[in-house]
Coordinates of N, CA and C in Angstrom, one line a residue:
X9 N 97.4 174.5 75.9 CA 96.2 173.8 76.3 C 95.0 174.4 75.6
X10 N 94.8 175.7 75.6 CA 93.7 176.3 75.0 C 93.6 176.0 73.5
X11 N 94.7 176.1 72.8 CA 94.7 175.8 71.4 C 94.3 174.4 71.1
X12 N 94.7 173.4 71.9 CA 94.3 172.0 71.7 C 92.8 171.9 72.0
X13 N 92.3 172.5 73.1 CA 90.9 172.4 73.4 C 90.0 172.9 72.3
X14 N 90.4 174.1 71.8 CA 89.6 174.6 70.7 C 89.5 173.7 69.5
X15 N 90.7 173.2 69.1 CA 90.7 172.3 68.0 C 89.9 171.1 68.1
X16 N 89.9 170.5 69.3 CA 89.1 169.3 69.6 C 87.7 169.6 69.5
X17 N 87.3 170.8 70.1 CA 85.9 171.1 70.1 C 85.4 171.4 68.6
X18 N 86.3 171.9 67.8 CA 85.9 172.1 66.4 C 85.7 170.8 65.7
X19 N 86.6 169.8 66.0 CA 86.4 168.5 65.5 C 85.1 167.8 65.9
X20 N 84.7 168.0 67.1 CA 83.4 167.5 67.6 C 82.3 168.2 66.9
X21 N 82.3 169.5 66.7 CA 81.3 170.2 66.0 C 81.1 169.8 64.6
X22 N 82.2 169.3 64.0 CA 82.2 168.8 62.6 C 81.8 167.4 62.6
X23 N 81.3 166.8 63.7 CA 80.8 165.5 63.8 C 81.9 164.5 63.4
X24 N 83.1 164.7 63.9 CA 84.2 163.8 63.6 C 83.8 162.3 63.9
X25 N 84.1 161.4 63.1 CA 83.6 160.0 63.2 C 84.5 159.2 64.1
X26 N 85.7 159.7 64.5 CA 86.6 158.9 65.3 C 86.1 158.9 66.8
X27 N 85.8 157.8 67.4 CA 85.3 157.7 68.7 C 86.4 158.1 69.7
X28 N 87.6 157.5 69.5 CA 88.7 157.8 70.4 C 89.6 158.9 69.8
X29 N 89.5 160.1 70.4 CA 90.2 161.3 69.8 C 91.7 161.4 70.3
X30 N 92.2 160.4 70.9 CA 93.6 160.5 71.4 C 94.5 160.8 70.2
X31 N 94.2 160.3 69.0 CA 95.1 160.5 67.9 C 95.0 162.0 67.5
X32 N 93.9 162.6 67.7 CA 93.7 164.1 67.4 C 94.6 164.9 68.3
X33 N 94.5 164.5 69.6 CA 95.3 165.2 70.6 C 96.8 165.1 70.3
X34 N 97.2 163.9 69.9 CA 98.6 163.7 69.5 C 99.0 164.5 68.3
X35 N 98.1 164.6 67.3 CA 98.4 165.4 66.1 C 98.5 166.9 66.5
X36 N 97.7 167.4 67.4 CA 97.7 168.8 67.8 C 98.9 169.1 68.6
X37 N 99.4 168.1 69.4 CA 100.6 168.3 70.2 C 101.8 168.4 69.2
X38 N 101.8 167.6 68.2 CA 102.9 167.6 67.2 C 102.8 169.0 66.5
X39 N 101.6 169.5 66.2 CA 101.5 170.8 65.6 C 102.1 171.9 66.4
X40 N 101.7 171.9 67.7 CA 102.3 172.9 68.7 C 103.8 172.8 68.7
X41 N 104.3 171.6 68.7 CA 105.8 171.4 68.8 C 106.5 171.9 67.6
X42 N 105.8 172.0 66.4 CA 106.5 172.6 65.3 C 106.9 174.1 65.5
X43 N 106.2 174.7 66.5 CA 106.6 176.0 66.9 C 107.8 176.1 67.8
X44 N 108.2 174.9 68.2 CA 109.4 174.9 69.1 C 110.7 175.2 68.3
X45 N 111.5 176.2 68.6 CA 112.8 176.4 67.9 C 113.7 175.3 68.3
X46 N 114.8 175.1 67.5 CA 115.8 174.1 67.8 C 116.7 174.7 68.9
X47 N 116.5 174.3 70.1 CA 117.3 174.7 71.3 C 117.9 173.5 71.9
X48 N 119.2 173.3 71.9 CA 119.8 172.1 72.4 C 119.7 171.9 73.9
X49 N 119.8 173.0 74.6 CA 119.9 172.9 76.1 C 119.2 174.0 76.8
X50 N 117.8 174.0 76.6 CA 117.0 175.1 77.3 C 117.2 175.1 78.8
X51 N 117.0 176.2 79.4 CA 117.2 176.3 80.8 C 116.2 175.5 81.6
X52 N 114.9 175.5 81.3 CA 114.0 175.0 82.3 C 112.7 174.4 81.6
X53 N 112.3 173.3 82.1 CA 110.9 172.8 81.9 C 110.2 172.7 83.2
X54 N 109.0 173.4 83.3 CA 108.2 173.2 84.4 C 107.0 172.3 83.9
X55 N 106.9 171.1 84.5 CA 106.0 170.1 84.0 C 104.9 169.9 85.1
X56 N 103.6 169.7 84.6 CA 102.5 169.5 85.5 C 101.4 168.7 84.8
X57 N 100.5 168.2 85.7 CA 99.3 167.7 85.2 C 98.4 168.8 84.6
X58 N 97.7 168.5 83.5 CA 96.8 169.6 82.9 C 95.9 170.2 84.0
X59 N 95.6 171.5 83.9 CA 94.7 172.2 84.8 C 95.4 172.4 86.2
X60 N 96.7 172.5 86.1 CA 97.5 172.8 87.4 C 98.1 174.2 87.4
X61 N 97.6 175.1 86.6 CA 98.1 176.4 86.6 C 99.3 176.7 85.8
X62 N 99.6 175.9 84.7 CA 100.8 176.1 83.9 C 100.8 177.5 83.1
X63 N 99.6 177.8 82.6 CA 99.5 179.1 81.9 C 99.8 180.3 82.9
X64 N 99.3 180.2 84.1 CA 99.5 181.2 85.1 C 101.0 181.3 85.4
X65 N 101.7 180.2 85.6 CA 103.1 180.2 85.9 C 103.9 180.8 84.8
X66 N 103.6 180.4 83.5 CA 104.3 180.9 82.4 C 104.2 182.4 82.3
X67 N 103.0 182.9 82.6 CA 102.8 184.4 82.6 C 103.6 185.1 83.6
X68 N 103.7 184.5 84.8 CA 104.5 185.1 85.9 C 106.0 185.1 85.5
X69 N 106.5 184.0 85.0 CA 107.9 183.9 84.7 C 108.3 184.8 83.6
X70 N 107.4 185.0 82.6 CA 107.6 186.0 81.6 C 107.8 187.4 82.1
X71 N 106.9 187.7 83.1 CA 107.0 189.1 83.7 C 108.2 189.2 84.5
X72 N 108.7 188.1 85.0 CA 109.9 188.1 85.8 C 111.2 188.2 85.0
X73 N 111.0 188.1 83.6 CA 112.2 188.3 82.8 C 112.7 187.0 82.0
X74 N 112.0 185.9 82.2 CA 112.4 184.7 81.5 C 111.8 184.6 80.1
X75 N 112.6 184.2 79.1 CA 112.0 183.9 77.8 C 111.4 182.5 77.8
X76 N 110.2 182.4 78.2 CA 109.6 181.1 78.4 C 108.1 181.2 78.0
X77 N 107.5 180.1 77.6 CA 106.1 180.2 77.1 C 105.3 179.0 77.6
X78 N 104.0 179.1 77.4 CA 103.1 178.1 77.8 C 102.9 177.1 76.7
X79 N 103.4 175.9 76.9 CA 103.2 174.8 75.9 C 103.9 175.0 74.6
X80 N 104.8 176.0 74.5 CA 105.7 176.2 73.4 C 107.1 176.5 73.9
X81 N 108.1 175.9 73.4 CA 109.4 176.1 73.8 C 110.0 177.4 73.4
X82 N 110.6 178.1 74.3 CA 111.4 179.3 74.0 C 112.8 179.2 74.5
X83 N 113.6 180.2 74.4 CA 115.0 180.1 74.7 C 115.3 179.6 76.1
X84 N 114.4 180.1 77.0 CA 114.6 179.6 78.4 C 113.8 178.4 78.8
X85 N 112.9 177.9 77.9 CA 112.2 176.7 78.2 C 110.7 176.8 78.0
X86 N 109.9 176.0 78.7 CA 108.5 175.9 78.6 C 107.8 175.6 79.9
X87 N 106.6 175.9 80.1 CA 105.7 175.5 81.2 C 104.6 174.7 80.5
X88 N 104.6 173.4 80.7 CA 103.8 172.5 79.8 C 103.4 171.2 80.5
X89 N 102.3 170.6 80.1 CA 102.0 169.3 80.6 C 102.5 168.2 79.7
X90 N 102.8 168.5 78.4 CA 103.2 167.4 77.5 C 104.7 167.4 77.1
X91 N 105.4 168.5 77.4 CA 106.8 168.5 77.0 C 107.7 167.5 77.7
X92 N 107.2 167.0 78.9 CA 107.9 166.0 79.7 C 108.1 164.7 78.9
X93 N 107.2 164.5 77.9 CA 107.3 163.3 77.1 C 108.5 163.3 76.2
X94 N 109.1 164.5 75.9 CA 110.1 164.7 75.0 C 111.4 165.1 75.6
X95 N 111.6 164.8 76.9 CA 112.7 165.3 77.7 C 114.0 164.6 77.3
X96 N 113.9 163.4 76.6 CA 115.1 162.7 76.1 C 115.7 163.4 74.9
X97 N 114.9 164.0 74.1 CA 115.4 164.7 72.9 C 115.6 166.2 73.1
X98 N 115.0 166.8 74.1 CA 115.3 168.1 74.5 C 116.0 168.1 75.9
X99 N 117.2 168.4 75.9 CA 118.0 168.2 77.2 C 117.9 169.5 78.0
X100 N 116.9 169.5 78.9 CA 116.7 170.7 79.8 C 117.8 170.7 80.8
X101 N 118.2 171.9 81.2 CA 119.1 172.0 82.3 C 118.4 171.7 83.6
X102 N 117.2 172.1 83.7 CA 116.4 171.8 84.9 C 115.0 171.4 84.6
X103 N 114.5 170.4 85.3 CA 113.0 170.1 85.2 C 112.4 170.2 86.6
X104 N 111.4 171.1 86.7 CA 110.7 171.3 88.0 C 109.3 170.7 87.8
X105 N 108.8 170.2 88.9 CA 107.5 169.6 88.9 C 106.5 170.5 89.7
X106 N 105.5 171.0 88.9 CA 104.5 171.9 89.5 C 103.2 171.1 89.8
X107 N 102.7 171.3 91.0 CA 101.4 170.6 91.4 C 100.4 171.6 91.9
X108 N 99.2 171.3 91.7 CA 98.0 172.0 92.3 C 97.3 171.0 93.2
X109 N 96.6 171.5 94.2 CA 96.0 170.6 95.1 C 95.2 169.6 94.3
X110 N 95.3 168.3 94.7 CA 94.7 167.2 93.9 C 93.2 167.4 93.7
X111 N 92.5 167.8 94.7 CA 91.0 167.9 94.5 C 90.7 169.0 93.5
X112 N 91.4 170.1 93.6 CA 91.2 171.2 92.6 C 91.6 170.8 91.2
X113 N 92.7 170.2 91.0 CA 93.2 169.8 89.7 C 92.3 168.7 89.1
X114 N 91.9 167.7 89.9 CA 91.1 166.6 89.4 C 89.7 167.2 89.0
X115 N 89.2 168.0 89.9 CA 87.9 168.6 89.6 C 87.9 169.4 88.3
X116 N 88.9 170.3 88.2 CA 89.0 171.1 87.0 C 89.2 170.3 85.7
X117 N 89.9 169.2 85.9 CA 90.2 168.4 84.7 C 89.0 167.7 84.1
X118 N 87.9 167.8 84.8 CA 86.6 167.2 84.3 C 86.2 168.0 83.0
X119 N 86.7 169.2 82.9 CA 86.4 170.1 81.7 C 87.2 169.7 80.5
X120 N 88.2 168.8 80.7 CA 89.0 168.4 79.6 C 88.3 167.3 78.8
X121 N 88.5 167.4 77.5 CA 87.9 166.4 76.6 C 88.5 165.0 76.9
X122 N 87.7 163.9 76.8 CA 88.2 162.6 77.0 C 89.5 162.2 76.2
X123 N 89.7 162.9 75.1 CA 90.8 162.6 74.3 C 92.1 162.9 75.0
X124 N 92.2 163.9 75.9 CA 93.3 164.2 76.7 C 93.7 163.0 77.6
X125 N 92.6 162.4 78.2 CA 92.8 161.3 79.1 C 93.2 160.1 78.4
X126 N 92.6 159.9 77.2 CA 92.9 158.7 76.3 C 94.4 158.8 75.9
X127 N 94.9 160.0 75.6 CA 96.3 160.2 75.2 C 97.2 159.9 76.4
X128 N 96.9 160.5 77.5 CA 97.7 160.2 78.7 C 97.7 158.8 79.1
X129 N 96.6 158.1 78.8 CA 96.6 156.6 79.1 C 97.5 155.8 78.2
X130 N 98.1 156.4 77.2 CA 99.2 155.7 76.5 C 100.5 155.6 77.3
X131 N 100.6 156.4 78.3 CA 101.9 156.5 79.1 C 101.7 156.1 80.5
X132 N 100.5 156.3 81.1 CA 100.3 156.0 82.5 C 98.9 155.2 82.6
X133 N 98.7 154.5 83.7 CA 97.6 153.6 83.8 C 96.3 154.4 84.0
X134 N 95.4 154.3 83.1 CA 94.1 155.0 83.1 C 93.0 154.0 82.7
X135 N 92.0 153.8 83.5 CA 90.9 152.8 83.1 C 90.2 153.3 81.8
X136 N 89.7 152.3 81.1 CA 88.9 152.6 79.9 C 87.6 153.4 80.3
X137 N 87.2 154.3 79.5 CA 86.0 155.1 79.8 C 84.7 154.2 80.0
X138 N 84.8 153.0 79.5 CA 83.6 152.2 79.6 C 83.6 151.5 81.0
X139 N 84.7 151.6 81.7 CA 84.9 150.9 83.0 C 84.8 151.8 84.2
X140 N 85.0 153.1 84.0 CA 85.1 154.0 85.1 C 84.4 155.4 84.8
X141 N 83.8 156.0 85.8 CA 83.3 157.4 85.6 C 84.4 158.3 85.2
X142 N 84.0 159.4 84.6 CA 84.9 160.4 84.1 C 85.9 160.9 85.1
X143 N 85.4 161.2 86.3 CA 86.3 161.8 87.3 C 87.3 160.8 87.9
X144 N 86.9 159.5 87.8 CA 87.8 158.5 88.3 C 89.0 158.3 87.3
X145 N 88.6 158.3 86.0 CA 89.7 158.3 85.0 C 90.7 159.4 85.2
X146 N 90.1 160.6 85.5 CA 91.0 161.8 85.7 C 91.8 161.7 87.0
X147 N 91.2 161.1 88.0 CA 92.0 160.9 89.2 C 93.2 159.9 89.0
X148 N 92.9 158.8 88.2 CA 94.0 157.9 87.8 C 95.1 158.7 87.0
X149 N 94.6 159.5 86.1 CA 95.5 160.2 85.2 C 96.4 161.2 86.1
X150 N 95.7 161.9 87.0 CA 96.4 162.8 87.9 C 97.6 162.0 88.7
X151 N 97.2 160.9 89.2 CA 98.2 160.1 90.0 C 99.3 159.6 89.1
X152 N 99.0 159.1 87.9 CA 100.0 158.5 87.1 C 100.9 159.6 86.5
X153 N 100.3 160.7 86.1 CA 101.1 161.8 85.4 C 102.0 162.5 86.4
X154 N 101.6 162.7 87.6 CA 102.4 163.3 88.6 C 103.6 162.4 89.0
X155 N 103.3 161.1 89.1 CA 104.4 160.1 89.4 C 105.4 160.1 88.3
X156 N 104.9 160.2 87.1 CA 105.8 160.2 85.9 C 106.7 161.4 85.9
X157 N 106.1 162.6 86.2 CA 106.9 163.8 86.2 C 107.9 163.7 87.4
X158 N 107.4 163.2 88.5 CA 108.3 163.2 89.7 C 109.5 162.4 89.5
X159 N 109.4 161.3 88.7 CA 110.6 160.5 88.4 C 111.7 161.2 87.6
X160 N 111.3 162.3 87.0 CA 112.3 163.0 86.2 C 112.7 164.4 86.7
X161 N 111.9 164.9 87.7 CA 112.1 166.3 88.1 C 113.1 166.4 89.3
X162 N 113.8 167.5 89.4 CA 114.7 167.7 90.5 C 114.1 168.2 91.8
X163 N 112.9 168.9 91.7 CA 112.2 169.3 92.9 C 110.7 169.6 92.5
X164 N 109.9 169.6 93.5 CA 108.4 169.8 93.3 C 108.0 171.0 94.1
X165 N 107.1 171.8 93.5 CA 106.5 172.9 94.2 C 105.0 173.0 94.0
X166 N 104.4 173.7 94.9 CA 102.9 173.9 94.9 C 102.6 175.3 94.2
X167 N 101.8 175.2 93.2 CA 101.5 176.5 92.5 C 100.8 177.5 93.4
X168 N 100.1 177.0 94.4 CA 99.4 178.0 95.3 C 100.4 178.8 96.2
X169 N 101.7 178.3 96.2 CA 102.7 179.1 96.9 C 103.7 179.7 96.0
X170 N 103.3 180.2 94.9 CA 104.2 180.7 93.9 C 105.1 181.8 94.4
X171 N 104.5 182.7 95.2 CA 105.3 183.8 95.8 C 106.5 183.3 96.6
X172 N 106.3 182.2 97.3 CA 107.3 181.7 98.2 C 108.4 180.9 97.3
X173 N 107.9 180.4 96.2 CA 108.8 179.5 95.4 C 109.6 180.2 94.4
X174 N 109.3 181.4 94.0 CA 110.0 182.2 93.0 C 111.5 182.4 93.4
X175 N 111.8 182.7 94.6 CA 113.2 182.8 95.0 C 114.0 181.5 94.8
X176 N 113.3 180.4 95.1 CA 113.9 179.0 94.9 C 114.2 178.8 93.4
X177 N 113.2 179.2 92.5 CA 113.4 179.0 91.1 C 114.6 179.9 90.6
X178 N 114.6 181.1 91.2 CA 115.7 182.0 90.8 C 117.1 181.4 91.3
X179 N 117.1 180.8 92.5 CA 118.4 180.2 93.0 C 118.8 179.0 92.1
X180 N 117.9 178.1 91.9 CA 118.2 176.9 91.1 C 118.6 177.2 89.7
X181 N 118.0 178.1 89.1 CA 118.3 178.4 87.7 C 119.4 179.4 87.5
X182 N 119.8 180.1 88.6 CA 120.9 181.1 88.5 C 120.5 182.4 87.8
X183 N 119.2 182.6 87.7 CA 118.7 183.8 87.1 C 118.2 184.8 88.1
X184 N 118.6 186.0 87.9 CA 118.1 187.1 88.8 C 116.8 187.7 88.1
X185 N 115.7 187.6 88.8 CA 114.5 188.1 88.2 C 114.5 189.6 88.1
X186 N 113.9 190.1 87.1 CA 114.0 191.6 86.8 C 112.8 192.4 87.3
X187 N 111.8 191.7 87.8 CA 110.5 192.4 88.2 C 110.2 192.2 89.6
X188 N 109.4 193.0 90.1 CA 108.9 192.9 91.5 C 107.7 191.9 91.5
X189 N 107.5 191.2 92.6 CA 106.4 190.3 92.8 C 105.1 191.0 92.9
X190 N 105.1 192.2 93.3 CA 103.9 193.0 93.6 C 103.0 193.0 92.4
X191 N 101.7 192.5 92.7 CA 100.7 192.6 91.6 C 100.7 191.3 90.7
X192 N 101.7 190.5 90.9 CA 101.8 189.3 90.0 C 101.1 188.1 90.5
X193 N 101.1 188.0 91.8 CA 100.5 186.8 92.4 C 99.0 187.0 92.6
X194 N 98.2 186.4 91.7 CA 96.8 186.7 91.8 C 96.0 185.4 91.2
X195 N 95.3 184.8 92.1 CA 94.6 183.6 91.7 C 93.1 183.9 91.3
X196 N 92.7 185.1 91.2 CA 91.3 185.4 91.0 C 90.8 184.9 89.6
X197 N 91.8 184.7 88.7 CA 91.4 184.2 87.4 C 90.9 182.8 87.5
X198 N 91.1 182.1 88.6 CA 90.6 180.7 88.8 C 89.2 180.8 89.4
X199 N 88.7 182.0 89.7 CA 87.4 182.1 90.5 C 86.2 182.2 89.6
X200 N 86.3 182.0 88.3 CA 85.2 182.2 87.4 C 84.2 181.1 87.5
X201 N 83.1 181.1 86.8 CA 82.1 180.1 86.9 C 82.6 178.7 86.5
X202 N 82.2 177.7 87.3 CA 82.7 176.4 87.1 C 81.5 175.5 86.7
X203 N 81.7 174.7 85.7 CA 80.6 173.8 85.2 C 80.9 172.3 85.5
X204 N 81.7 172.1 86.5 CA 82.0 170.7 86.9 C 81.7 170.5 88.4
X205 N 81.6 169.2 88.7 CA 81.3 168.9 90.1 C 82.6 168.9 90.9
X206 N 82.6 169.5 92.1 CA 83.7 169.6 92.9 C 84.0 168.2 93.5
X207 N 85.1 167.6 93.2 CA 85.5 166.3 93.7 C 85.9 166.4 95.2
X208 N 85.5 165.4 96.0 CA 85.8 165.4 97.4 C 86.7 164.2 97.7
X209 N 87.3 164.2 98.9 CA 88.0 163.0 99.4 C 87.1 161.8 99.5
X210 N 85.8 162.0 99.9 CA 84.8 161.0 100.0 C 84.6 160.3 98.7
X211 N 84.5 161.1 97.6 CA 84.4 160.6 96.3 C 85.5 159.6 95.9
X212 N 86.7 160.1 96.2 CA 87.9 159.3 95.9 C 88.0 158.0 96.8
X213 N 87.5 158.2 98.1 CA 87.6 157.1 99.0 C 86.7 155.9 98.5
X214 N 85.5 156.3 98.0 CA 84.6 155.3 97.5 C 85.2 154.4 96.4
X215 N 86.1 155.0 95.6 CA 86.8 154.4 94.5 C 88.1 153.8 94.9
X216 N 88.4 153.9 96.3 CA 89.7 153.4 96.8 C 90.9 154.0 96.2
X217 N 90.8 155.3 95.9 CA 91.9 156.1 95.3 C 92.5 157.1 96.3
X218 N 91.7 157.4 97.4 CA 92.1 158.5 98.3 C 93.5 158.3 98.9
X219 N 93.8 157.1 99.3 CA 95.0 156.8 100.0 C 96.2 157.1 99.1
X220 N 96.2 156.6 97.9 CA 97.3 156.8 97.0 C 97.5 158.2 96.5
X221 N 96.4 158.9 96.3 CA 96.5 160.3 95.9 C 97.0 161.2 97.1
X222 N 96.5 160.9 98.3 CA 97.0 161.6 99.5 C 98.5 161.4 99.6
X223 N 99.0 160.2 99.4 CA 100.4 159.9 99.5 C 101.2 160.7 98.5
X224 N 100.7 160.7 97.3 CA 101.4 161.5 96.2 C 101.4 163.0 96.5
X225 N 100.3 163.5 97.0 CA 100.2 164.9 97.4 C 101.1 165.3 98.5
X226 N 101.3 164.4 99.5 CA 102.2 164.7 100.6 C 103.6 164.9 100.2
X227 N 104.0 164.3 99.1 CA 105.4 164.4 98.6 C 105.7 165.9 98.3
X228 N 104.7 166.6 97.9 CA 105.0 168.0 97.6 C 104.5 168.9 98.8
X229 N 104.1 168.3 99.9 CA 103.8 169.1 101.1 C 102.4 169.5 101.3
X230 N 101.5 168.9 100.6 CA 100.1 169.2 100.9 C 99.7 168.5 102.2
X231 N 99.1 169.2 103.1 CA 98.6 168.6 104.3 C 97.2 168.1 104.1
X232 N 97.2 166.9 103.6 CA 95.9 166.3 103.2 C 95.5 165.1 104.2

């Protein structure tokens, strides 16, 4: 994600003339995928909506002994928002669905460039940016992307409960983790300065989205 964000920002600073940068996002994803080795049957894909803690999860699983990476495929797989689009050509042994609380994920996704949302809108229903405020487009994207992943994943887990879910990941993948959990579970890196508005249920209620987003969040056990 970071590599894509930097490249898009560079394009903007160069006064790129393309209004809809979805094509740039697609090109950058293709570039990242060139780093994927040819692995016919990787162990695991953990898929999520952007800004749902995928980099955090990849770091923890690496420390636990898995050969896995963030948004790049390794021998044991990837933790990524976009690799789910290629699950037909990459036959993962397991696909897990990671979620972050919807209000946190949608709020944080306001920092994403519109090109991400435009690109996701090729696969799920997202209103045109001329028709809806930025956070509403991102709420639609959150809903559609999580439903898309849910249709392909064998189980769903909440990133906020990583310590509880690691034994389940170990059991399902058949891997015995080599490290202790002590010192690994730390969300303080999410506590830095935020430059976006915190989205509330009232905000989503006004746009008649709260009910559907609550329903989707309940599938993974959020008490909303």
